[in-house]
PDB file of C-alpha atoms in Angstrom:
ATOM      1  CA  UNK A  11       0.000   0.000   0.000  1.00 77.00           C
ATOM      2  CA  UNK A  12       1.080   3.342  -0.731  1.00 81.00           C
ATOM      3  CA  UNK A  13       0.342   6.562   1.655  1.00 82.00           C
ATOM      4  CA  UNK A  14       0.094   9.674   0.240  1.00 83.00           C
ATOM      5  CA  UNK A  15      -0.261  12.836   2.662  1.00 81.00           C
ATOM      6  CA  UNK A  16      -1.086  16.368   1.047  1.00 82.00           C
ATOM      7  CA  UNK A  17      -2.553  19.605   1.950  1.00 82.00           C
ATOM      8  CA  UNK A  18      -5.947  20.372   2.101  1.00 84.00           C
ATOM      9  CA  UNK A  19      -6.312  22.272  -0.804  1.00 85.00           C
ATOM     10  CA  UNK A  20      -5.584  19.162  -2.825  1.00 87.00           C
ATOM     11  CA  UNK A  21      -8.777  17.436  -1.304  1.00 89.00           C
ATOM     12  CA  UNK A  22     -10.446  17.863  -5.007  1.00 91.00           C
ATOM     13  CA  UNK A  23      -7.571  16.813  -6.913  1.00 92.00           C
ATOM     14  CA  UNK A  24      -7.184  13.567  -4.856  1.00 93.00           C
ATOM     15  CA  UNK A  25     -11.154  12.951  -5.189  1.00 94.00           C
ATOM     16  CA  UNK A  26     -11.052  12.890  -8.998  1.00 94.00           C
ATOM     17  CA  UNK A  27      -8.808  10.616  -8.847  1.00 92.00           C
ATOM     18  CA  UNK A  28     -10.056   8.394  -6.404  1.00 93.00           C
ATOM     19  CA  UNK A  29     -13.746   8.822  -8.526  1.00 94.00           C
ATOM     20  CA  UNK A  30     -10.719   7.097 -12.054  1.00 92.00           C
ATOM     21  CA  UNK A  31      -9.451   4.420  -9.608  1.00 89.00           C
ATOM     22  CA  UNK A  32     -10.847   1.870  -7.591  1.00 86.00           C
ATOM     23  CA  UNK A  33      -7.978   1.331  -5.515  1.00 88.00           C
ATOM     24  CA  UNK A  34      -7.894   5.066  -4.133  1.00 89.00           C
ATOM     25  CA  UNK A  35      -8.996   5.931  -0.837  1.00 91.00           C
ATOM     26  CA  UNK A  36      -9.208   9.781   0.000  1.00 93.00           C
ATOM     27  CA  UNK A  37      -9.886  11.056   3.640  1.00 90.00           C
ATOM     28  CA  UNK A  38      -9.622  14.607   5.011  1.00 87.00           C
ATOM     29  CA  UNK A  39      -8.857  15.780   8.820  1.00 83.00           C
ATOM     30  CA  UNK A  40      -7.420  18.232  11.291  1.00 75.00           C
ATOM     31  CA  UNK A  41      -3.826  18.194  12.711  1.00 69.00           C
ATOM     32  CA  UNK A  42      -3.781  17.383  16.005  1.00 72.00           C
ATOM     33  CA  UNK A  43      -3.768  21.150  16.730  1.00 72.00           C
ATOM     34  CA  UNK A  44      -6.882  22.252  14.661  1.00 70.00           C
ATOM     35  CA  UNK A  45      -5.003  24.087  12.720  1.00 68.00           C
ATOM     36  CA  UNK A  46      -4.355  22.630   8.872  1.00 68.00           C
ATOM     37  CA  UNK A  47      -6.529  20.616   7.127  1.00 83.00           C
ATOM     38  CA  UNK A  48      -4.270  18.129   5.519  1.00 84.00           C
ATOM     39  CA  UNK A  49      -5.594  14.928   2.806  1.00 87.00           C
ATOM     40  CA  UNK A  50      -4.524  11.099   2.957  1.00 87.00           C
ATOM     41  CA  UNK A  51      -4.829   8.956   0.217  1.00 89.00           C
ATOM     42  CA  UNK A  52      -4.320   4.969   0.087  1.00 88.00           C
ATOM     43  CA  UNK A  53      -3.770   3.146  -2.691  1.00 86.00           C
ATOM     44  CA  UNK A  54      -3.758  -0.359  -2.857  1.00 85.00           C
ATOM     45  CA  UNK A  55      -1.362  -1.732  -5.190  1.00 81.00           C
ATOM     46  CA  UNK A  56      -3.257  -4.383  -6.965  1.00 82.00           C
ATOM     47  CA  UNK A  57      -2.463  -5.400 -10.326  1.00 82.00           C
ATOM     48  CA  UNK A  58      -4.158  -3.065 -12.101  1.00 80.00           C
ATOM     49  CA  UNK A  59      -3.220  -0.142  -9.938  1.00 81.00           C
ATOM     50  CA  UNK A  60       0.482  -1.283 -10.780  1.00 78.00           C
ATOM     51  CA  UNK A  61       0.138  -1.683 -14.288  1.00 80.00           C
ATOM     52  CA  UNK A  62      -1.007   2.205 -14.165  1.00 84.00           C
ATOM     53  CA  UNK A  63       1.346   4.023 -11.624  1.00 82.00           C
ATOM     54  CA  UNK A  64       3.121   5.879 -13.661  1.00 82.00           C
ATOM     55  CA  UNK A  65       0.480   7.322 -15.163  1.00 86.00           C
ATOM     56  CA  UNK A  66      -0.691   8.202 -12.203  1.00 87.00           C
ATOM     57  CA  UNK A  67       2.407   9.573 -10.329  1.00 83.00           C
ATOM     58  CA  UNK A  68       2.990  11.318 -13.541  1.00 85.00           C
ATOM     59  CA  UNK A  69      -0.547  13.062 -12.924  1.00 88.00           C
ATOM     60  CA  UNK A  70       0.116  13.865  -9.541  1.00 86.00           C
ATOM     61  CA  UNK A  71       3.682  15.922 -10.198  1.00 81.00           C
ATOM     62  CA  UNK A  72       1.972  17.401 -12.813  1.00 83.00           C
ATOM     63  CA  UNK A  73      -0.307  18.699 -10.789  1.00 86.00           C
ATOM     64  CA  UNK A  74       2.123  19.779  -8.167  1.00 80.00           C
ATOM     65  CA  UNK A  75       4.501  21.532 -10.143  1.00 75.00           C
ATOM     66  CA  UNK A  76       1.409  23.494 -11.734  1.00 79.00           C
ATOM     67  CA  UNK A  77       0.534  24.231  -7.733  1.00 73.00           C
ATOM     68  CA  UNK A  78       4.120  25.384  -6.998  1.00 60.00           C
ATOM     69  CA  UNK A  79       4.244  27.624 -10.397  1.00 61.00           C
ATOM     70  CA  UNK A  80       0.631  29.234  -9.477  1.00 52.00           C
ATOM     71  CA  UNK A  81       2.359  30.479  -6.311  1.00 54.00           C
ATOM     72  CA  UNK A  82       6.286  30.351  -5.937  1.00 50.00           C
ATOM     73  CA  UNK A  83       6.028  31.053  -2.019  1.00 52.00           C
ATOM     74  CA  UNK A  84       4.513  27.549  -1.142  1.00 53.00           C
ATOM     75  CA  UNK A  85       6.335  24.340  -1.598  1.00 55.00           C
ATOM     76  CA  UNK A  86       4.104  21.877  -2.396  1.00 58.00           C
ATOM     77  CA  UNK A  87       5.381  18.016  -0.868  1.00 61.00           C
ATOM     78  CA  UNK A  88       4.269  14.684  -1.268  1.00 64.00           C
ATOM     79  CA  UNK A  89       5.288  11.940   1.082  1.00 62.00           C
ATOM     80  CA  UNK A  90       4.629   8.375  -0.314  1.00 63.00           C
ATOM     81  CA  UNK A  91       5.002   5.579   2.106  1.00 63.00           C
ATOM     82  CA  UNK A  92       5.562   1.939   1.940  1.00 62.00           C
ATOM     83  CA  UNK A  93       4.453  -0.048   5.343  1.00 61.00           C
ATOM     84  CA  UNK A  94       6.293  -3.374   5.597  1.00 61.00           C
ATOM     85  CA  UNK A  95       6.843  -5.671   8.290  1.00 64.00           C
ATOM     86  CA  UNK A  96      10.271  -5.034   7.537  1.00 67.00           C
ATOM     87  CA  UNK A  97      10.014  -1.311   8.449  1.00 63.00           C
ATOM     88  CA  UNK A  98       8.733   1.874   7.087  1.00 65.00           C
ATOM     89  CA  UNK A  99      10.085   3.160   3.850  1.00 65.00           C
ATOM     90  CA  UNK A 100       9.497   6.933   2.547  1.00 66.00           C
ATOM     91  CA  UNK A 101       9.709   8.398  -1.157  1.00 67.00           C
ATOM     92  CA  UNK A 102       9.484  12.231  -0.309  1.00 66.00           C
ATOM     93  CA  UNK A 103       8.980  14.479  -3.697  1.00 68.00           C
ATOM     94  CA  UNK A 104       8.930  18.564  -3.970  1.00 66.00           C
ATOM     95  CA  UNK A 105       7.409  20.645  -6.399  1.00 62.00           C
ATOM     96  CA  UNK A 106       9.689  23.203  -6.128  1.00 63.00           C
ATOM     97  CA  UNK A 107      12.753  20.788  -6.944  1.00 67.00           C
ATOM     98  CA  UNK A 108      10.841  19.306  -9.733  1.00 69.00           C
ATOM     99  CA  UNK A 109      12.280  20.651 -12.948  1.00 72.00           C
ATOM    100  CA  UNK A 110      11.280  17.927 -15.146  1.00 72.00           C
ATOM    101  CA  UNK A 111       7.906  16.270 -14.505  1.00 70.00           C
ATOM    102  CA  UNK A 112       9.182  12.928 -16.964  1.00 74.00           C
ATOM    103  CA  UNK A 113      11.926  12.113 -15.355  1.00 77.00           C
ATOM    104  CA  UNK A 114      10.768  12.961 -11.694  1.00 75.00           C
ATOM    105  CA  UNK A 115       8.372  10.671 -12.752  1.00 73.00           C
ATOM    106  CA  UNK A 116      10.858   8.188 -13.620  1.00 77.00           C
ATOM    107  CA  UNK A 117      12.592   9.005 -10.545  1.00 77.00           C
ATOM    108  CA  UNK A 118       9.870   8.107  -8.067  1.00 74.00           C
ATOM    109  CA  UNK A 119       8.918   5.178  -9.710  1.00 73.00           C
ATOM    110  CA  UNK A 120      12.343   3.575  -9.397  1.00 74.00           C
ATOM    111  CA  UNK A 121      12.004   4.147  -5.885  1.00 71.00           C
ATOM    112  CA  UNK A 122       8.717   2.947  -5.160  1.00 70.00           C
ATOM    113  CA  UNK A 123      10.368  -0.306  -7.058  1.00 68.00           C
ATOM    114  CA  UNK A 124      13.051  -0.495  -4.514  1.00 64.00           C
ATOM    115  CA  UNK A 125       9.916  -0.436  -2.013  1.00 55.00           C
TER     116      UNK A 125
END
């Protein structure tokens, strides 16, 4: 399974896609504080959600970067997180060091295939 934590703002974003895959799970809450909403998403990583993750990582930076550009001040992050019994393993991506969307793509999927 992968974990995916984002901002609140990206609660729409995460819904479409969640609406295109049956493997997405979106949920919204507080921080412990009150004080920022932020978004999970879980996606199970079935067969057919493999056989289409770079598509959708590729959607996801693309979205991110477009974020980042609409408003240089805030760095947009995403945190993607493998739970084994092994351990915990972390991919952590920002838009503002994404240059190239393709091969940050390319990038993060190696990783999540060292998961």
């Amino acid at each position: 399974m992968l974990y995916i934590k984002a901002a609140g703002t990206d609660y729409n974003f995460f819904r479409e896609m969640e609406e295109k895959y049956s493997d997405f799970i979106v949920a919204d809450s507080k921080n412990f504080d009150g004080s920022k909403e932020i978004v999970e998403v879980f996606i199970s990583l079935t067969p057919a959600i493999l056989s289409s993750l770079t598509i959708i990582i590729h959607d996801i930076l693309s979205y991110m970067k477009s974020r980042h550009k609409d408003d240089s001040k805030k760095q947009t992050e995403i945190e993607i997180e493998k739970k084994t019994s092994a351990g915990e393993y972390k991919v952590i991506v920002k838009s503002s060091e994404i240059d190239d969307v393709d091969k940050a793509v390319t990038k993060t999927i190696q990783q999540i295939k060292k998961l």
